[in-house]
Each structure stands twice: as structure tokens, then as C-alpha cells.
């Protein structure tokens, strides 16, 4: 599973991501419809994770 449905729940995930990593900024977590890959790329750079690692991390926040 290498994708994540961000529609409708991004604001919740964004808040949880900021709690988990206090150094993440609003710019790091900016999400625009249809631009998931850009978000994953920014988070990869900031967190030092692979694309799959970022997606897994975000899925873990959704639980």
C-alpha cells in the first residue's frame, strides 16, 4: 500500500503530525488537492524517510 486518501481528514492528520514532530511547519504540511506527491516529497526531506515510510507514518497517525 503506497498511497493514502488525504481527502476529508487532512486537518486531523496535520494536527497529529505537528504533535509528533514539533519541527514541522504549516508549509511542510501544506496539501493541495491532486498534489500528494509534493507533500510526500516535503515530508521525506524533513523527516528523512522514504516515500513509503512517510505514507506509513501518516497512516499510523490516522489510527
Short mmCIF file of C-alpha atoms in Angstrom, two decimals, residues 6-31:
data_model
loop_
_atom_site.label_atom_id
_atom_site.label_comp_id
_atom_site.label_asym_id
_atom_site.label_seq_id
_atom_site.Cartn_x
_atom_site.Cartn_y
_atom_site.Cartn_z
CA UNK A 6 -6.00 12.54 2.32
CA UNK A 7 -9.41 13.95 1.46
CA UNK A 8 -11.59 14.95 4.37
CA UNK A 9 -9.20 14.08 7.16
CA UNK A 10 -6.11 16.09 6.37
CA UNK A 11 -6.71 18.72 9.07
CA UNK A 12 -6.82 15.98 11.72
CA UNK A 13 -3.68 14.31 10.39
CA UNK A 14 -1.90 17.65 10.14
CA UNK A 15 -2.53 18.34 13.83
CA UNK A 16 -1.31 14.88 14.82
CA UNK A 17 1.78 15.26 12.62
CA UNK A 18 2.66 18.55 14.32
CA UNK A 19 2.27 16.91 17.74
CA UNK A 20 4.51 14.02 16.71
CA UNK A 21 7.16 16.26 15.09
CA UNK A 22 7.11 19.74 16.56
CA UNK A 23 9.57 21.00 13.94
CA UNK A 24 7.06 20.55 11.10
CA UNK A 25 5.70 23.85 9.83
CA UNK A 26 2.44 24.73 8.09
CA UNK A 27 4.43 24.99 4.85
CA UNK A 28 5.81 21.47 5.36
CA UNK A 29 2.27 20.19 5.82
CA UNK A 30 0.59 22.19 3.06
CA UNK A 31 -1.61 19.91 0.97
#
